[in-house]
Short mmCIF file of C-alpha atoms and ligand atoms in Angstrom, two decimals:
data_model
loop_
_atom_site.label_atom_id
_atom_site.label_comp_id
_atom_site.label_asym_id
_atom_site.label_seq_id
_atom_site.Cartn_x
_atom_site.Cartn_y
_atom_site.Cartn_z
CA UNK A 641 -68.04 49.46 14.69
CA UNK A 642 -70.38 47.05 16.59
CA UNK A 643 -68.57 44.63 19.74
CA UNK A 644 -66.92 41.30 18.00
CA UNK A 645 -70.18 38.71 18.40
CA UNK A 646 -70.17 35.18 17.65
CA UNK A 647 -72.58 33.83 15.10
CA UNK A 648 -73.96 30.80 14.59
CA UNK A 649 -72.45 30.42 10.80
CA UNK A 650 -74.42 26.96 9.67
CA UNK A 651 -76.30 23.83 11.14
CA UNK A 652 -76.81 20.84 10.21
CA UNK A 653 -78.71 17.75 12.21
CA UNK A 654 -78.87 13.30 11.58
CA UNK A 655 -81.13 10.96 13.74
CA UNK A 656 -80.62 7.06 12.60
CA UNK A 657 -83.14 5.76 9.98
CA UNK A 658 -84.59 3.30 12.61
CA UNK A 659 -88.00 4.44 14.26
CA UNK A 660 -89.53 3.18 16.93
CA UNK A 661 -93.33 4.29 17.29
CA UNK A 662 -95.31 4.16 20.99
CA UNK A 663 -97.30 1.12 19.70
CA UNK A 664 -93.74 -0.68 19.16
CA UNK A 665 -92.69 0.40 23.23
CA UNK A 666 -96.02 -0.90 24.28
CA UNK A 667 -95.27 -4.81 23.15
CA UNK A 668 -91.83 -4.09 25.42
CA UNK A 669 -93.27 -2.51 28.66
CA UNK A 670 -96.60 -2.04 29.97
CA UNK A 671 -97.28 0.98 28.46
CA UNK A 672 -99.85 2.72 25.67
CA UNK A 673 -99.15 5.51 22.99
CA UNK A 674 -102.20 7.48 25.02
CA UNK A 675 -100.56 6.99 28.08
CA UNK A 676 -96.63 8.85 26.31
CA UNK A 677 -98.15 10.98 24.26
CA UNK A 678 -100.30 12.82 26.98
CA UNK A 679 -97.75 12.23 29.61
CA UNK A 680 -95.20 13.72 27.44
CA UNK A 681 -95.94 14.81 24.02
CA UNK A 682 -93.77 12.03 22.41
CA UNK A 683 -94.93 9.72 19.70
CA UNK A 684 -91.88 8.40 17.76
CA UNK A 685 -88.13 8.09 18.38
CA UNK A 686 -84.89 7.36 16.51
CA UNK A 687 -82.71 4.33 17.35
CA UNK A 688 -79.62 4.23 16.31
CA UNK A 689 -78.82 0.51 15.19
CA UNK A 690 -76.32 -2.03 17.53
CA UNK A 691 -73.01 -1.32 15.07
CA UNK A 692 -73.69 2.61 15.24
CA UNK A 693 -72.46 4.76 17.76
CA UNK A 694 -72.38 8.50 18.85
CA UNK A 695 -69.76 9.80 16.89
CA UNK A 696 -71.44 7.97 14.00
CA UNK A 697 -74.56 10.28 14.19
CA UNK A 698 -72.60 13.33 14.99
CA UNK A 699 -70.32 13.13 11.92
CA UNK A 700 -72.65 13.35 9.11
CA UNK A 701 -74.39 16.52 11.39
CA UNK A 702 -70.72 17.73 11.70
CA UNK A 703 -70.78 17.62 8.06
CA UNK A 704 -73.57 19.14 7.16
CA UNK A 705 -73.25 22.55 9.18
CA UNK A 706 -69.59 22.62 8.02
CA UNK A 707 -71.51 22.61 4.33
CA UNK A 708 -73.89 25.18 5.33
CA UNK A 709 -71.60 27.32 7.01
CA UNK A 710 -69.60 27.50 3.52
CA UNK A 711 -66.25 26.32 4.99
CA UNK A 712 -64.52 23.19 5.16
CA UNK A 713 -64.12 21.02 8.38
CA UNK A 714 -59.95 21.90 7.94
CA UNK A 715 -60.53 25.44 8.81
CA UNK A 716 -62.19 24.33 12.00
CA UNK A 717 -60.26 25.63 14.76
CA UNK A 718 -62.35 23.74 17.34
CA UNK A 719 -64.63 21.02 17.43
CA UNK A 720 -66.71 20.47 20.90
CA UNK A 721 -68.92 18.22 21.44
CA UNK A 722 -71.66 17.60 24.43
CA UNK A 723 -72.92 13.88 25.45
CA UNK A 724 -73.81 11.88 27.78
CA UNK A 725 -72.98 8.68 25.83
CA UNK A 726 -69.23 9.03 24.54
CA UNK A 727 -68.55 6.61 22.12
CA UNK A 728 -66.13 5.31 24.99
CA UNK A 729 -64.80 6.76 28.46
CA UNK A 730 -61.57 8.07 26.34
CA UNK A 731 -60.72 9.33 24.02
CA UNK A 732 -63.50 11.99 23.68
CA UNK A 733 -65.91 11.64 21.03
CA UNK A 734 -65.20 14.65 19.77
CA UNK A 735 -61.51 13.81 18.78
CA UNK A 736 -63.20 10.61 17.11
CA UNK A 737 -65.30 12.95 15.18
CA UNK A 738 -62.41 15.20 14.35
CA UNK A 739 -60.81 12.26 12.75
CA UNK A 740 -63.82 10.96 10.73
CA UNK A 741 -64.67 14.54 9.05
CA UNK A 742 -61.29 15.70 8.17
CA UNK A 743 -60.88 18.53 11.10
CA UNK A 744 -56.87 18.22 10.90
CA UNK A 745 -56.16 21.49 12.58
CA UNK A 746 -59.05 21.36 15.24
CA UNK A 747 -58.47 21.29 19.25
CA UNK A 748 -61.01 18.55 20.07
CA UNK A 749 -62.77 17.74 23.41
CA UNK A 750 -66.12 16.90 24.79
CA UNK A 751 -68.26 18.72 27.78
CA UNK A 752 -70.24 16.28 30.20
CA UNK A 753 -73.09 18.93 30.83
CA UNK A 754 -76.29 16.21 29.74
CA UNK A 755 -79.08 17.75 27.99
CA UNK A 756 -77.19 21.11 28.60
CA UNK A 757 -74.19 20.21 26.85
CA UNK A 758 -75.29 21.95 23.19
CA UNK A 759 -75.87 25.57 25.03
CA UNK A 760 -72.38 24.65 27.37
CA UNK A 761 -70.68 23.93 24.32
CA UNK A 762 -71.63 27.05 22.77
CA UNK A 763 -70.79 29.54 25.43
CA UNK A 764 -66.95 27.90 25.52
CA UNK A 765 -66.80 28.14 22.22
CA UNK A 766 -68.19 31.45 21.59
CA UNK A 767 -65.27 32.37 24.38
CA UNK A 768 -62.58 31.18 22.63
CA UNK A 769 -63.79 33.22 19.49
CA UNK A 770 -64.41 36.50 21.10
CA UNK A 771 -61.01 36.23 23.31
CA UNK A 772 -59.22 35.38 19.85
CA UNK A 773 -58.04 32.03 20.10
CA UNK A 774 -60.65 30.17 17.73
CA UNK A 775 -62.08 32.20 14.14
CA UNK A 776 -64.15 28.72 13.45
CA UNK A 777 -65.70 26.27 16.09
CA UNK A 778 -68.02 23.26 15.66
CA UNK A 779 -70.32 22.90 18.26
CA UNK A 780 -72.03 19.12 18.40
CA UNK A 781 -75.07 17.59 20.28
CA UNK A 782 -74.79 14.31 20.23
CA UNK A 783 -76.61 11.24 21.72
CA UNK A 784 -77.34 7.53 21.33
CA UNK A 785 -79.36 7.15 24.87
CA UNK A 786 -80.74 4.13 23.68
CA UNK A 787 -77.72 2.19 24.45
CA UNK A 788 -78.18 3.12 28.16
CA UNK A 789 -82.16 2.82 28.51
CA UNK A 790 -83.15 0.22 30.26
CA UNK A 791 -85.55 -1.16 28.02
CA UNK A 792 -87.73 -3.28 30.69
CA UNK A 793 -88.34 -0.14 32.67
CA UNK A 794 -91.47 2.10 31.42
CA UNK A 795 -91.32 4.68 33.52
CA UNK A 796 -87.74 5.75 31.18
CA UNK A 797 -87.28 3.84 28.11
CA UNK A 798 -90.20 5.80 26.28
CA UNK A 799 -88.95 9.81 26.83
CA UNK A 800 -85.48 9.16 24.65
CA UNK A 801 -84.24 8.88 21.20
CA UNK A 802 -80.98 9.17 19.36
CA UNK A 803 -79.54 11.77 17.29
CA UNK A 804 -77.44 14.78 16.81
CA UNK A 805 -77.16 18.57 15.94
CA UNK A 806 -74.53 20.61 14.92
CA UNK A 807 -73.78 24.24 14.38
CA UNK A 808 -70.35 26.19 13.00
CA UNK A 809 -69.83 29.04 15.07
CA UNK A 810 -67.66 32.23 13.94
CA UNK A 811 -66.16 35.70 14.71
CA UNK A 812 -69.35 38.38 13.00
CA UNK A 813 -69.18 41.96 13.28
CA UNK A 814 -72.91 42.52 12.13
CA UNK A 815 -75.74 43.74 14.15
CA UNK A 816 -76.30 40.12 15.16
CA UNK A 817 -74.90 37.15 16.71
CA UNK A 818 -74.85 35.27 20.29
CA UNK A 819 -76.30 38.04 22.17
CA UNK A 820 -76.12 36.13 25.97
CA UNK A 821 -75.18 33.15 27.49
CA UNK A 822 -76.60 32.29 31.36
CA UNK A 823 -75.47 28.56 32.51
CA UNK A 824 -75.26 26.93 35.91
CA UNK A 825 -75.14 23.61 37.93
CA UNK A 826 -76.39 22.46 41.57
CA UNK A 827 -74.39 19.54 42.11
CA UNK A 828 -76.08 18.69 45.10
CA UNK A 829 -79.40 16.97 42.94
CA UNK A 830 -77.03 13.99 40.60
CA UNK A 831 -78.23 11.19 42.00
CA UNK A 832 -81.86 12.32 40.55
CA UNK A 833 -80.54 11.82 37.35
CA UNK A 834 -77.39 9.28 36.63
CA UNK A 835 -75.63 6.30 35.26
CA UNK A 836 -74.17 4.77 38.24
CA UNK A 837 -71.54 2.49 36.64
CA UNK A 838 -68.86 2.40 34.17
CA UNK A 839 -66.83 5.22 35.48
CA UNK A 840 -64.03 5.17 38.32
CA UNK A 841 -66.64 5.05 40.94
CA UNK A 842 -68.31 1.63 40.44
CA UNK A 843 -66.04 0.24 37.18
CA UNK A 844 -67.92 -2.73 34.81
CA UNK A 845 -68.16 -5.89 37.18
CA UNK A 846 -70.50 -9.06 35.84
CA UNK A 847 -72.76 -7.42 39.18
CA UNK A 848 -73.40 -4.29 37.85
CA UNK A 849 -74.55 -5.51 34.77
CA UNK A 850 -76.88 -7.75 36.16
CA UNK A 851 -77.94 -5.73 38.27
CA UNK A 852 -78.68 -2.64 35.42
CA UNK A 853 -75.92 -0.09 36.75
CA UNK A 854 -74.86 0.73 33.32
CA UNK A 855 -78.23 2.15 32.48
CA UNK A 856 -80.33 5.75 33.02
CA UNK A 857 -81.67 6.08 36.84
CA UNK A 858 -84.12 9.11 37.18
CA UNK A 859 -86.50 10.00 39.82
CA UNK A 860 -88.93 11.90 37.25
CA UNK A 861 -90.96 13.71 38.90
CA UNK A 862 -88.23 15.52 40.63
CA UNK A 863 -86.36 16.38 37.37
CA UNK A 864 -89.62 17.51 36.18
CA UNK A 865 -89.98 19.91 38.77
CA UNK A 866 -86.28 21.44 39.04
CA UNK A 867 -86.43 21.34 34.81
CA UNK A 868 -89.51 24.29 34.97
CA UNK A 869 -87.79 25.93 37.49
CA UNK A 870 -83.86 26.66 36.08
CA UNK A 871 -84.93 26.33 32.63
CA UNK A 872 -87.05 29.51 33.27
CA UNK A 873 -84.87 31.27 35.36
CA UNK A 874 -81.90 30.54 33.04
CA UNK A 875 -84.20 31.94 30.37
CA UNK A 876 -85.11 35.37 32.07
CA UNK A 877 -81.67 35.56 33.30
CA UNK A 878 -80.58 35.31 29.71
CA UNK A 879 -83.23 37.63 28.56
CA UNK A 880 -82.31 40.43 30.82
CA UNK A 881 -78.20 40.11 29.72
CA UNK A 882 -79.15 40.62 26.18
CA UNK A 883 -81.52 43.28 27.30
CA UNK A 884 -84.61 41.32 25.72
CA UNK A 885 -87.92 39.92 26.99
CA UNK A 886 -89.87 37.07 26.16
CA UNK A 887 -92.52 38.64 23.96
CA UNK A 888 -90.02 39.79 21.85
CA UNK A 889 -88.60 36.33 20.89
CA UNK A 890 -89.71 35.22 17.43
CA UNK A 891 -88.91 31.74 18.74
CA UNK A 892 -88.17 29.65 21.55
CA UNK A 893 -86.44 26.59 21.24
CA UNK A 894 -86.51 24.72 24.76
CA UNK A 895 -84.77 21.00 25.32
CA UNK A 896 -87.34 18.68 24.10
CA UNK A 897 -88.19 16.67 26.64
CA UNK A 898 -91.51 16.65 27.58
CA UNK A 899 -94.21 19.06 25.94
CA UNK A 900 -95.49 20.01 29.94
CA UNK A 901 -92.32 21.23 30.87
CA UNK A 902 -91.80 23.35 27.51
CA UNK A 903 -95.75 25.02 27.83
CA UNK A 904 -94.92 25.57 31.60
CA UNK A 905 -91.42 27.23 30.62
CA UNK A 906 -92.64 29.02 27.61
CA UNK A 907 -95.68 30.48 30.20
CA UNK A 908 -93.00 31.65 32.57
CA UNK A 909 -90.91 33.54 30.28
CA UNK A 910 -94.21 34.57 28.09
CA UNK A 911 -93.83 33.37 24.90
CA UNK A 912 -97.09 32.47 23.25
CA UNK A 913 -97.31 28.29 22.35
CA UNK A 914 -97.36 29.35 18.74
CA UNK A 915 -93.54 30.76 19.17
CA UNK A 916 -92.19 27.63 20.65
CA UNK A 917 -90.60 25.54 18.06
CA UNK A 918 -91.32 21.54 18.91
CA UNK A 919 -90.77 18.61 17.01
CA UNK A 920 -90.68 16.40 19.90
CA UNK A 921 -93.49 14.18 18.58
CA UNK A 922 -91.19 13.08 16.16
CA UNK A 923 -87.99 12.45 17.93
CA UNK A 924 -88.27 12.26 21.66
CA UNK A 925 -85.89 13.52 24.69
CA UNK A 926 -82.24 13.55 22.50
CA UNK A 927 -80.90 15.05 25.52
CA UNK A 928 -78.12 17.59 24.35
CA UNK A 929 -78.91 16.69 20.38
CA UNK A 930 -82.46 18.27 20.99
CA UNK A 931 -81.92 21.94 20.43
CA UNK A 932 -79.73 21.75 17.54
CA UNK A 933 -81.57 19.53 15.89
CA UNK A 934 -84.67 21.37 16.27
CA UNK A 935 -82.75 24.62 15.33
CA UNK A 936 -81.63 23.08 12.35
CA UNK A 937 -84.88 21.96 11.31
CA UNK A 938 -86.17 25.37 11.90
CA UNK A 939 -83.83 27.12 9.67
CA UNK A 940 -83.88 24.88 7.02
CA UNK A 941 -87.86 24.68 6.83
CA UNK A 942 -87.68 28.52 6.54
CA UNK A 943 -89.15 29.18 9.89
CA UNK A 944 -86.02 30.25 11.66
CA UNK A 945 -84.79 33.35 9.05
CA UNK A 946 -81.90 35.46 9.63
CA UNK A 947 -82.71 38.87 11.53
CA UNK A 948 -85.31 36.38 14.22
CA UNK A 949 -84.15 36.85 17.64
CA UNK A 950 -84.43 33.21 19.26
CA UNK A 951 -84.01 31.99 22.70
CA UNK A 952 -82.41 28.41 23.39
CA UNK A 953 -83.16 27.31 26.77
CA UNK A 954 -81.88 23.57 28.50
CA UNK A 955 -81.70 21.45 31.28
CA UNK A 956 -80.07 18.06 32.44
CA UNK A 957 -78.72 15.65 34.75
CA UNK A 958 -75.77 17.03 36.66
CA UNK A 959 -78.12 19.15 37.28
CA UNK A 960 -76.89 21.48 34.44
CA UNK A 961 -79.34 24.77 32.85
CA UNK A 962 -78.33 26.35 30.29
CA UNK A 963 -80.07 29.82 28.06
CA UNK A 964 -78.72 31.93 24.92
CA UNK A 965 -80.18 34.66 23.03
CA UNK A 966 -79.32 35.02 19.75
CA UNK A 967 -79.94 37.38 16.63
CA UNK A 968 -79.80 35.18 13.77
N1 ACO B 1396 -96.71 4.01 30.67
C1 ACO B 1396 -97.70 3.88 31.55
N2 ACO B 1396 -97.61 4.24 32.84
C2 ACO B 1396 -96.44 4.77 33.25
C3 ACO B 1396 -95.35 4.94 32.38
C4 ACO B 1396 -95.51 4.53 31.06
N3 ACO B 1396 -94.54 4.66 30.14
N4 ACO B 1396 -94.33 5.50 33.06
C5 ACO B 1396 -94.75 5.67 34.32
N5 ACO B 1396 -96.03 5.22 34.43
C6 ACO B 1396 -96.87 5.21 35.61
C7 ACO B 1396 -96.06 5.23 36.88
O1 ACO B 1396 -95.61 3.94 37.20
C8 ACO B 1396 -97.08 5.76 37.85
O2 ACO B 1396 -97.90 4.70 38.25
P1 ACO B 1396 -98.30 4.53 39.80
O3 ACO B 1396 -99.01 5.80 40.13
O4 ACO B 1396 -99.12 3.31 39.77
O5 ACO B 1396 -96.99 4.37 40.51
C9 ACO B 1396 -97.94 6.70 37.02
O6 ACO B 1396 -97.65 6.38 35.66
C10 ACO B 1396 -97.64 8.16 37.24
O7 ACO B 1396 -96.25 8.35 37.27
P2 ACO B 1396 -95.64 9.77 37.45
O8 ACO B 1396 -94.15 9.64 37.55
O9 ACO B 1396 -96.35 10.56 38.47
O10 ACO B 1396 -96.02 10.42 36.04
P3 ACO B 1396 -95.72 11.85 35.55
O11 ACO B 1396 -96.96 12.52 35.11
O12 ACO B 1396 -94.79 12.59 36.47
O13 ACO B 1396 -94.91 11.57 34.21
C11 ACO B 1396 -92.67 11.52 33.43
C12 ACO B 1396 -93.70 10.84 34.27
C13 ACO B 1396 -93.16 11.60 32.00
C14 ACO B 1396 -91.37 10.73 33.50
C15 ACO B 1396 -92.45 12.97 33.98
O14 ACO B 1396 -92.22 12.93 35.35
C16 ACO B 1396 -91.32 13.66 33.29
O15 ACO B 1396 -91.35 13.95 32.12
N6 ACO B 1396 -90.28 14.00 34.07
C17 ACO B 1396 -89.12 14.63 33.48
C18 ACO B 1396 -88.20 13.56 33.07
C19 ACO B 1396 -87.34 13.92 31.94
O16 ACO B 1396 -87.70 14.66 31.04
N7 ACO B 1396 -86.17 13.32 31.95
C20 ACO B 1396 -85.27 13.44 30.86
C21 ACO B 1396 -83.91 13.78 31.25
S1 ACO B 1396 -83.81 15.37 31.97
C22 ACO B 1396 -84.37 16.35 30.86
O17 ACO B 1396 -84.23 16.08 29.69
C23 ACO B 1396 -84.98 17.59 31.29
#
């Protein structure tokens, strides 16, 4: 009999009806759809609208993988869920989502991992299923970045959208399954990448408002550069565990965050252009909602069938990497 894997069982994905197109961002900042979409491969984004918050777009995604996996969110034995923009500090989002799907015997708690949080999500949950504590676990990206974008300042406000991604995750004993899981951190870089207020270190005063504390500081072309780097050698380092290379993947399915650092990744681990799956056009950096929304797209159009071997590769502010292989 084959090792007890985890599999992913059913995804399911919901970005906010509101778009927001590069010609809309460029009556805001001084900016030009030329300008994003060669920069960054990004033409239109989600917004979530001001009543509608993150649990709000993770619950009907929580839903629909629940549906797809066949089960119902009460046999969930978990539900975890990565963000960068809880709904509030506490109580987790997750637990808020547990509440609004009907999850009534689920342990419930979110992971502060950034655009890594999907993939961090994912290996805790696929340890709690292979050390027999879960049989079910929802795994959630979820984000509504717009709420922290500064919206005057160009050089952010155009990369992100809103949105989130889902996936039920069970015990399998089939030739298949989560094959390999390589994460890390280095600490040492947050301040490239941050939200300086509205935690214990500088709590909401009128001056940090006005002075735009509450909202996304990045030093891009830094992140840029450290994003190629552990997003590739998460990948390979992933690759190797699950005794796989890159040619072999039938697709790759990299954070969406800007189409130069997915071509530079994809070169590194060698995986033709053709195998990396991108919808980024059409929804923008959704920071740890990217992957599974992007997976669940994939599956649904038909392009991700089961038997593909696919490679999920991340990165984020923290900084945080994150790779899995999988047999789907
Ligand atoms: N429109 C027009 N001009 C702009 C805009 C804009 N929206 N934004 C910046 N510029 C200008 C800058 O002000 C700068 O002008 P200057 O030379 O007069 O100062 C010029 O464009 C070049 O700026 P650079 O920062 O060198 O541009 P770069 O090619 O590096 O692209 C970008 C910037 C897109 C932010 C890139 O660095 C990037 O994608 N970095 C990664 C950031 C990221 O993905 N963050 C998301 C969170 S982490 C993650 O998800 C991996």
């Amino acid at each position: 009999m084959n090792k007890r894997r985890t599999c992913i069982l059913g995804t399911g994905a919901y970005v906010p009806e509101k778009i927001l197109t590069n010609d809309d961002l460029a009556k805001i900042v001084d900016t030009t759809d030329e300008w994003i979409m060669t920069r960054t491969g990004i033409r239109v984004r989600h917004i979530a609208a001001e009543n509608e918050a993150t649990s709000d777009v993770a619950s009907p995604a929580a839903l629909r993988a629940c549906e797809a996996a066949g089960i119902s969110p009460a046999d969930l034995d978990a539900v975890i869920l990565g963000t960068a923009t809880p709904d509030m500090l506490f109580p987790s989002t997750a637990c808020i989502v547990q509440a609004n799907i009907g999850a009534v015997r689920a342990a419930a708690f979110d992971v502060s991992a950034a655009c890594s949080g999907f993939i961090y999500g994912m290996a805790l949950g696929k340890g709690l299923i292979e050390t027999g504590q879960a049989r079910r676990v929802l795994v959630i990206g979820a984000e509504t970045l717009s709420k922290i974008v500064d919206w005057e300042d160009r050089n952010t406000c155009v990369l992100f959208g809103d949105g989130a991604g889902a996936a039920v995750i069970g015990a399998c004993e089939e030739d298949r399954g989560i094959l390999s899981i390589n994460f890390g951190s280095d600490g040492r870089l947050w301040e490239l990448l941050h939200q300086p207020a509205g935690g214990s270190r500088m709590p909401a005063t009128v001056e940090s408002v006005e002075k735009k504390k509450h909202k996304i500081h990045m030093t891009g072309r830094d992140v840029f550069k450290h994003a190629v780097t552990h997003m590739s050698g998460a990948g390979l380092r992933a690759l190797e565990e699950a005794g796989h290379t890159g040619p072999e993947l039938d697709w790759l399915f990299p954070h969406q965050a800007n189409i130069r650092i997915m071509e530079a990744v994809a070169k590194r681990l060698e995986v033709p252009r053709e195998k990396v799956y991108v919808n980024l056009e059409r929804f923008g950096n959704t920071s740890a909602a990217s992957i599974p929304i992007a997976l669940d797209e994939a599956i649904r159009g038909g392009h991700c069938r089961p038997g593909m071997l696919i490679g999920l590769v991340a990165f984020g502010g923290g900084f945080t990497w994150a790779a899995a292989i999988a047999r789907v």
